[in-house]
Amino acid sequence: MGKNTSVILGEYYEDLIKKEMSIGTYASASEMIREGLRLLDERKQKIQAINNALDTGEKSGEPLSYDHDAFLKKMAAKYKQNV
């Protein structure tokens, strides 16, 4: 069992919790707050993964030149042969 913690939410969030509990979305204020914290944690993890990918990309060196038309021709030839 977790530790009791007091928080001051303000009228807007108090009303939101009451509304969600009254329609059965959440059984308690604690359940709703835990869900919000889970979502916050998930969001932070996704942002960290994006930042890690950006760092990896930046450390990979200068971008190579890319010819879109040549790529399409290469793919068309490759997949035509396999049909």
XYZ file of C-alpha atoms in Angstrom:
83
model
C 0.000 0.000 0.000
C 1.263 3.445 -0.855
C 1.859 6.390 1.393
C -0.833 9.037 1.852
C 0.103 12.357 0.277
C -1.891 15.577 0.387
C -2.119 17.715 -2.716
C -3.958 20.924 -3.497
C -5.569 20.506 -6.895
C -7.699 23.579 -7.249
C -11.354 23.802 -8.187
C -10.953 22.820 -11.852
C -9.183 19.530 -11.122
C -11.407 18.755 -8.137
C -14.463 19.145 -10.386
C -12.836 17.038 -13.098
C -12.144 14.228 -10.632
C -15.719 14.369 -9.300
C -17.103 14.276 -12.839
C -14.958 11.312 -13.913
C -15.831 9.401 -10.754
C -19.562 10.152 -11.156
C -19.621 8.670 -14.665
C -17.602 5.653 -13.578
C -14.393 6.330 -15.479
C -12.411 6.089 -12.243
C -13.329 4.572 -8.888
C -11.330 7.064 -6.824
C -9.318 10.253 -6.980
C -6.190 8.208 -6.276
C -6.865 5.990 -9.288
C -7.270 9.019 -11.536
C -4.132 10.708 -10.229
C -2.120 7.481 -10.662
C -3.339 7.272 -14.266
C -2.235 10.862 -14.857
C 1.188 10.114 -13.396
C 1.501 6.969 -15.548
C 0.702 9.027 -18.641
C 3.230 11.681 -17.634
C 5.902 9.025 -17.104
C 5.091 7.397 -20.462
C 5.297 10.774 -22.215
C 8.661 11.552 -20.618
C 10.012 8.143 -21.696
C 8.878 8.740 -25.294
C 10.496 12.181 -25.321
C 13.719 10.665 -23.974
C 13.657 7.988 -26.703
C 13.233 10.696 -29.356
C 16.091 12.729 -27.873
C 18.297 9.620 -27.815
C 17.491 8.934 -31.481
C 18.284 12.553 -32.369
C 21.622 12.320 -30.538
C 22.447 9.093 -32.380
C 21.570 10.711 -35.696
C 23.662 13.791 -34.985
C 26.648 11.651 -34.006
C 26.372 9.498 -37.142
C 28.096 12.092 -39.299
C 27.209 14.219 -42.261
C 24.224 13.156 -44.354
C 24.855 11.411 -47.647
C 23.477 12.779 -50.893
C 20.197 11.228 -51.966
C 18.764 10.964 -55.463
C 15.048 10.293 -55.175
C 14.573 9.383 -58.851
C 17.505 6.961 -58.814
C 16.127 5.312 -55.687
C 12.699 4.840 -57.279
C 14.244 3.360 -60.435
C 16.365 0.992 -58.343
C 13.345 -0.174 -56.336
C 11.217 -0.603 -59.467
C 13.931 -2.724 -61.070
C 14.475 -4.754 -57.902
C 10.831 -5.601 -57.362
C 10.065 -6.143 -61.046
C 12.681 -8.894 -61.106
C 11.169 -10.601 -58.053
C 7.615 -10.765 -59.472
